[in-house]
GROMACS .gro file of C-alpha atoms in nm:
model
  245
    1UNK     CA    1   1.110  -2.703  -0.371
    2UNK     CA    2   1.367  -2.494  -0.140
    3UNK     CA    3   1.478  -2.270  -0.440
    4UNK     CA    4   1.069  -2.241  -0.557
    5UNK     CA    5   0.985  -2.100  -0.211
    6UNK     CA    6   1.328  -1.891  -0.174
    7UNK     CA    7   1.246  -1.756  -0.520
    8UNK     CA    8   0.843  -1.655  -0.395
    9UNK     CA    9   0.978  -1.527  -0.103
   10UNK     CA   10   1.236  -1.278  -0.300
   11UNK     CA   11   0.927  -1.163  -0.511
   12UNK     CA   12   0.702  -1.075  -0.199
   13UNK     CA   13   1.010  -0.902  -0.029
   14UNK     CA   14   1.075  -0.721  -0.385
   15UNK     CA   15   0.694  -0.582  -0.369
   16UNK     CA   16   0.657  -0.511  -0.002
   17UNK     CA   17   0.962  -0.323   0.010
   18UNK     CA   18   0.821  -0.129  -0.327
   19UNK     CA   19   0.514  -0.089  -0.154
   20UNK     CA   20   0.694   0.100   0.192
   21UNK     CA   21   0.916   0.307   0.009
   22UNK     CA   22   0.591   0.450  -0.236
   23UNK     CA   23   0.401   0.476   0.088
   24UNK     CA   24   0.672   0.694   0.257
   25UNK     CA   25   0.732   0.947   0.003
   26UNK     CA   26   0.396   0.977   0.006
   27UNK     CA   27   0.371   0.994   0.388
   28UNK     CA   28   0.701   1.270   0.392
   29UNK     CA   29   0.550   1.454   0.115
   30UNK     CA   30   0.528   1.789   0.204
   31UNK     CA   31   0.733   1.761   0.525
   32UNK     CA   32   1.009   1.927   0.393
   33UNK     CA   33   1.062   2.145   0.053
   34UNK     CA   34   1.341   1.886  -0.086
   35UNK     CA   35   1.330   1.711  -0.426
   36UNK     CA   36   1.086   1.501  -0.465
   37UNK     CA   37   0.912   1.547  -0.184
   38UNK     CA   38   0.792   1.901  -0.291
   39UNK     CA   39   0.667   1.749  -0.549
   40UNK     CA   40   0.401   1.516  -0.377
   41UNK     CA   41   0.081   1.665  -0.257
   42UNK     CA   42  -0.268   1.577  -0.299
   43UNK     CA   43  -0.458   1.852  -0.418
   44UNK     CA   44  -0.399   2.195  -0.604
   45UNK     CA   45  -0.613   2.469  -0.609
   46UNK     CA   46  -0.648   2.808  -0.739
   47UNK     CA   47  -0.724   2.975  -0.400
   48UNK     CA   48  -0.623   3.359  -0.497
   49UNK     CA   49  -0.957   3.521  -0.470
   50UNK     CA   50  -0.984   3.376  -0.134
   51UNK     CA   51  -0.849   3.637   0.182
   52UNK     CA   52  -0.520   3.568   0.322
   53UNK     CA   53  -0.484   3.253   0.087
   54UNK     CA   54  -0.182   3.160  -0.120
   55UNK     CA   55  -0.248   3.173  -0.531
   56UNK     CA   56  -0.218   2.838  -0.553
   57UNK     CA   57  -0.215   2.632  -0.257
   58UNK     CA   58  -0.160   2.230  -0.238
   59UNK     CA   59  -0.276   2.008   0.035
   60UNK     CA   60  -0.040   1.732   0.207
   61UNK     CA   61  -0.031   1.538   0.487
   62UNK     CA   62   0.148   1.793   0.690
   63UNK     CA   63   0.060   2.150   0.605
   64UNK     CA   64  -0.110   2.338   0.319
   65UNK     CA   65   0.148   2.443   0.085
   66UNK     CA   66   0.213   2.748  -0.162
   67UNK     CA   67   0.343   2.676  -0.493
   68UNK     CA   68   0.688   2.833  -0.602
   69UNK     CA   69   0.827   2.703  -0.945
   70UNK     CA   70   0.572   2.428  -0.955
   71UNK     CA   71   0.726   2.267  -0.598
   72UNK     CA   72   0.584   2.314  -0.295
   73UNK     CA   73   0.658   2.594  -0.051
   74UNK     CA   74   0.537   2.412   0.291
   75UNK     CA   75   0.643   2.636   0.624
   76UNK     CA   76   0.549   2.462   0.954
   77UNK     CA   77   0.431   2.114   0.975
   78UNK     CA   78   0.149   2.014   1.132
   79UNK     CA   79   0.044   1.598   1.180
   80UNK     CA   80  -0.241   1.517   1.082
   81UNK     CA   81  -0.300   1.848   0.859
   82UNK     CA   82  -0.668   1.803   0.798
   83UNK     CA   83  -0.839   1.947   0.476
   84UNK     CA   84  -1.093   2.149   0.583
   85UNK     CA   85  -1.063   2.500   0.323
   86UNK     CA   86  -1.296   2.734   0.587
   87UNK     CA   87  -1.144   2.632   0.922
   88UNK     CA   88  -0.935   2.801   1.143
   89UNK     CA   89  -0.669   2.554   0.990
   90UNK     CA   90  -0.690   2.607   0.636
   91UNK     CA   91  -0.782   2.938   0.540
   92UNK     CA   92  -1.007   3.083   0.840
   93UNK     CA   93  -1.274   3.198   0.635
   94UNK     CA   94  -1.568   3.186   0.417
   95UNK     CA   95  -1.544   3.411   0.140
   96UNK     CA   96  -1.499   3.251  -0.223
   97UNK     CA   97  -1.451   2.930  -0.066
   98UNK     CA   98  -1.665   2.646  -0.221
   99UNK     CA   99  -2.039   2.609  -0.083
  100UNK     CA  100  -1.967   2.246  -0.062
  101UNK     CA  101  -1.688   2.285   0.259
  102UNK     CA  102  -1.937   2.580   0.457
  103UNK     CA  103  -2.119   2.367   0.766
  104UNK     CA  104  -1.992   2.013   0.738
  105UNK     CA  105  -1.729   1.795   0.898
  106UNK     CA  106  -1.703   1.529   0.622
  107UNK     CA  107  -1.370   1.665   0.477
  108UNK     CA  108  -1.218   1.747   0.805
  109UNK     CA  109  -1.299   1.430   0.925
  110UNK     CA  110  -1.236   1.200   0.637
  111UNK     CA  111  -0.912   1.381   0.586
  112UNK     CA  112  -0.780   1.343   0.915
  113UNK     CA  113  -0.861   0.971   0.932
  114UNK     CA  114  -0.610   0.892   0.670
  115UNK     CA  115  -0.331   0.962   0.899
  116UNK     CA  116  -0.383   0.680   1.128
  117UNK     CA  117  -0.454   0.476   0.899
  118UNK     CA  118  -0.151   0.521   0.660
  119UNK     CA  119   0.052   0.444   0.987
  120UNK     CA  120  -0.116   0.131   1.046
  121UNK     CA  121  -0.045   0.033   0.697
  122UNK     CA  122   0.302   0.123   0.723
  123UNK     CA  123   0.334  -0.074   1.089
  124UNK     CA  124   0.201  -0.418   0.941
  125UNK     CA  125   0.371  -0.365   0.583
  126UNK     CA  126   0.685  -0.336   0.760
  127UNK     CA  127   0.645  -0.614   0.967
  128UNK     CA  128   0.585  -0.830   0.684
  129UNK     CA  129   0.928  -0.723   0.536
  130UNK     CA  130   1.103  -0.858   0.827
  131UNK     CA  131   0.927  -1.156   0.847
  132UNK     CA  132   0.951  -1.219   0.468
  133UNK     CA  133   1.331  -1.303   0.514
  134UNK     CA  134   1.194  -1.612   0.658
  135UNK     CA  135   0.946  -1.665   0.410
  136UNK     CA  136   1.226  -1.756   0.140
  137UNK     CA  137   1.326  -2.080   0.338
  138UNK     CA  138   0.986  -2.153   0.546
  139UNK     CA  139   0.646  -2.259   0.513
  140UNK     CA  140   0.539  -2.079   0.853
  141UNK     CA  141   0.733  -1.777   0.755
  142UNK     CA  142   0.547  -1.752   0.401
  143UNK     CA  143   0.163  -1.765   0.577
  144UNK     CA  144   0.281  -1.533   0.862
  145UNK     CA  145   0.427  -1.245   0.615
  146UNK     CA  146   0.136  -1.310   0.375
  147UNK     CA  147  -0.111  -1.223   0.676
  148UNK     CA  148   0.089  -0.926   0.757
  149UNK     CA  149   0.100  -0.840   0.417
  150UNK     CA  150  -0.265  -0.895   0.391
  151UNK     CA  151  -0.341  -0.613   0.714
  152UNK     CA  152  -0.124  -0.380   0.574
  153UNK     CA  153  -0.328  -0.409   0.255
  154UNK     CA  154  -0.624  -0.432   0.436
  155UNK     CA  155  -0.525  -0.026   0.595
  156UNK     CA  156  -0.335   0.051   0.284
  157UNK     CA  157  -0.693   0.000   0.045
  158UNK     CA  158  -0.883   0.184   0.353
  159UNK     CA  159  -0.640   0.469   0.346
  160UNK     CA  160  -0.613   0.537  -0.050
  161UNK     CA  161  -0.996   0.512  -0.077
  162UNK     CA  162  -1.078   0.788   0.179
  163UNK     CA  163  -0.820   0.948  -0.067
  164UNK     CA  164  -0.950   0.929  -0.321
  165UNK     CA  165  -1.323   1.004  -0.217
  166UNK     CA  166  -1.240   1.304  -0.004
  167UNK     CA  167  -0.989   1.519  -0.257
  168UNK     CA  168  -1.159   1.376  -0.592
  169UNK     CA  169  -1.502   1.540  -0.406
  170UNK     CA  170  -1.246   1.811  -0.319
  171UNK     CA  171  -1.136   1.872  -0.653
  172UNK     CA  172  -1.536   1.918  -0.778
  173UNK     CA  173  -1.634   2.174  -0.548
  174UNK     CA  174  -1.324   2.365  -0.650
  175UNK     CA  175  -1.392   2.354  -1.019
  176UNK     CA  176  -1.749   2.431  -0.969
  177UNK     CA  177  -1.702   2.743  -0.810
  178UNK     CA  178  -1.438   2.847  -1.095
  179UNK     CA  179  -1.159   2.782  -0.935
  180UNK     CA  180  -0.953   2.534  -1.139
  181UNK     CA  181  -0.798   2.262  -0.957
  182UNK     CA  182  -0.626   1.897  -0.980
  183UNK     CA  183  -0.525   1.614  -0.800
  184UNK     CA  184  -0.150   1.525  -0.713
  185UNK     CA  185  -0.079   1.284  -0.961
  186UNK     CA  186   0.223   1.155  -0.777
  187UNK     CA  187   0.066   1.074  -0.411
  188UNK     CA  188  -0.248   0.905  -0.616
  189UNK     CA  189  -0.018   0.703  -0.850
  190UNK     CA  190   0.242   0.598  -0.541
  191UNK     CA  191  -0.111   0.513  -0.310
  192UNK     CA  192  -0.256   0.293  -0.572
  193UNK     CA  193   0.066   0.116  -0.668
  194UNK     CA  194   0.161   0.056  -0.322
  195UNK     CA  195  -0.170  -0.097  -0.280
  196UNK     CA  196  -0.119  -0.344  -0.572
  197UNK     CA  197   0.238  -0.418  -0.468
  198UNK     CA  198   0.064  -0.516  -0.105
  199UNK     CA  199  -0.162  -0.727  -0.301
  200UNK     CA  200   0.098  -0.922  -0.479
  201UNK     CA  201   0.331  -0.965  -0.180
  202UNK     CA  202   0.051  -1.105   0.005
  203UNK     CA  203  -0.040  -1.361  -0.333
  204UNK     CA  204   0.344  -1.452  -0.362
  205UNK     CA  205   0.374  -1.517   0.017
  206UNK     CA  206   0.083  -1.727   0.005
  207UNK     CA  207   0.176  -1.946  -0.334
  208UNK     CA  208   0.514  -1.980  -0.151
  209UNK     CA  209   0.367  -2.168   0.124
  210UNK     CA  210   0.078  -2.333  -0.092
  211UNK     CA  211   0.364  -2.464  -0.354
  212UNK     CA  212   0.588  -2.591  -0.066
  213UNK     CA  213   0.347  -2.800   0.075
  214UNK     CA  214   0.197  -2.996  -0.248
  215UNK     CA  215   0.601  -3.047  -0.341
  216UNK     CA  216   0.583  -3.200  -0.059
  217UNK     CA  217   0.283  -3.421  -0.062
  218UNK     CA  218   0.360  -3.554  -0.406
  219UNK     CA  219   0.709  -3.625  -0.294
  220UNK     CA  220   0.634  -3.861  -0.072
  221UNK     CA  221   0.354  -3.972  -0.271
  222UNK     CA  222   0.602  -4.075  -0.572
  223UNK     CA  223   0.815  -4.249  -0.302
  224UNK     CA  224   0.592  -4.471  -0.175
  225UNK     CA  225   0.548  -4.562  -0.521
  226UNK     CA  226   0.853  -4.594  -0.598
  227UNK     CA  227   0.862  -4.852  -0.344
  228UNK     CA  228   0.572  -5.074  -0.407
  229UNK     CA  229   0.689  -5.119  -0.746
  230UNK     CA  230   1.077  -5.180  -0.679
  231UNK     CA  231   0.967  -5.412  -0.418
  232UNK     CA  232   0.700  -5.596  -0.651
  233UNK     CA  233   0.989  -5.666  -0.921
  234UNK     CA  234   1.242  -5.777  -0.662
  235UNK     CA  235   0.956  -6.029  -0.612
  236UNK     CA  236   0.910  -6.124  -0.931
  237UNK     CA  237   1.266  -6.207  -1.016
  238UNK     CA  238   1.292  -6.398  -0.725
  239UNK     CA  239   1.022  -6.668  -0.818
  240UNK     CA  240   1.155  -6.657  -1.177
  241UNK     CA  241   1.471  -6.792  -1.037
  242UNK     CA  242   1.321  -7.025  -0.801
  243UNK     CA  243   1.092  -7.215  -1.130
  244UNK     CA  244   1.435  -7.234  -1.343
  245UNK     CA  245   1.602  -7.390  -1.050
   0.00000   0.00000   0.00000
């Protein structure tokens, strides 16, 4: 039983530790121009024609980025960098830029939403790793860092979708104008895995708790009848020695 739960409880630590480390190299991508996070962004775009705009710029959490030798050439950060081409933020005007971004506040808002969030995720998913040390010996400790690992899913899910939906939409009104653009397959690829690491943390902590208990039950279970039936011979060759006598 001990070594069943210790062995769960390795697996969720395994995952949730997988999941933290995807979700900060996401998180730092961008924040400085060292290997590999200048190589994590969330959206490139062919932004030449457009005034005072890099040839190719790349979106991150922090800043909007140039792009020198295919890595990114990020200057000051910013939290919370929202992506939002026309504002004063991004580019600071309208010309060439996509129809789609020109009088509305669903990328800026969507975008900047993801910040919180990712933090939140990051909060809980750590917070399960601690607590997972006790889910490898028990029962409590395998429920409690399950439910921790189930917020920071919960945030983690919320995060990657808005994403997803705002660049993906991004990445349309780009190509539709003829500027060719694509998303960062690294920050998509460590978002989605981190969310199905959470996922299976939160499963193994779970089972780990689940599988301790039933050992447990059937335990005592076999026991007890154990006991009636030792008992119930002990009778029997008792009175078999009383008739010979």
């Amino acid at each position: 039983m001990g070594f069943s739960r210790a062995s769960l409880g390795f697996l969720g630590l395994f995952f949730t530790a997988g999941a933290i480390l995807l979700m900060f190299l996401t998180l730092l991508g961008g924040a400085r121009n060292t290997n590999p996070l200048n190589l994590v962004y969330f959206l490139e775009a062919d932004t030449g024609n457009i005034p005072g705009a890099p040839s190719t710029s790349r979106w991150t959490f922090w800043n909007l980025c140039s792009v020198v030798n295919g890595k990114n050439d990020c200057g000051s950060t910013h939290v919370d960098f929202p992506f939002d081409p026309p504002s004063h933020r991004n580019f600071d005007t309208t010309e060439n830029v996509p129809h789609e971004f020109i009088g509305t506040n669903h990328y800026f808002l969507t975008s900047r939403f993801m910040f919180p969030f990712m933090i939140i995720a990051l909060f809980f998913s750590t917070l399960s790793l601690f607590t997972g040390l006790l889910a490898m010996c028990t029962r409590i400790g395998s429920y409690l860092s399950g439910f921790l690992a189930w917020l920071g899913l919960t945030f983690q899910v919320i995060t990657t979708c808005l994403m997803t939906a705002v660049f993906v939409q991004g990445r349309g009104a780009f190509n539709r104008n003829g500027q060719t653009s694509h998303l960062g397959v690294k920050a998509f690829a460590f978002m989605w895995t981190a969310s199905v690491c959470l996922f299976l943390s939160c499963l193994l902590y779970c089972i780990g708790g689940a599988v301790g208990r039933k050992d447990s039950g059937y335990s005592g279970r076999k026991e007890r009848r154990r006991g009636f039936f030792s008992s119930a011979r002990s009778n029997s060759v008792r009175s078999q020695k009383e008739n010979h006598a």
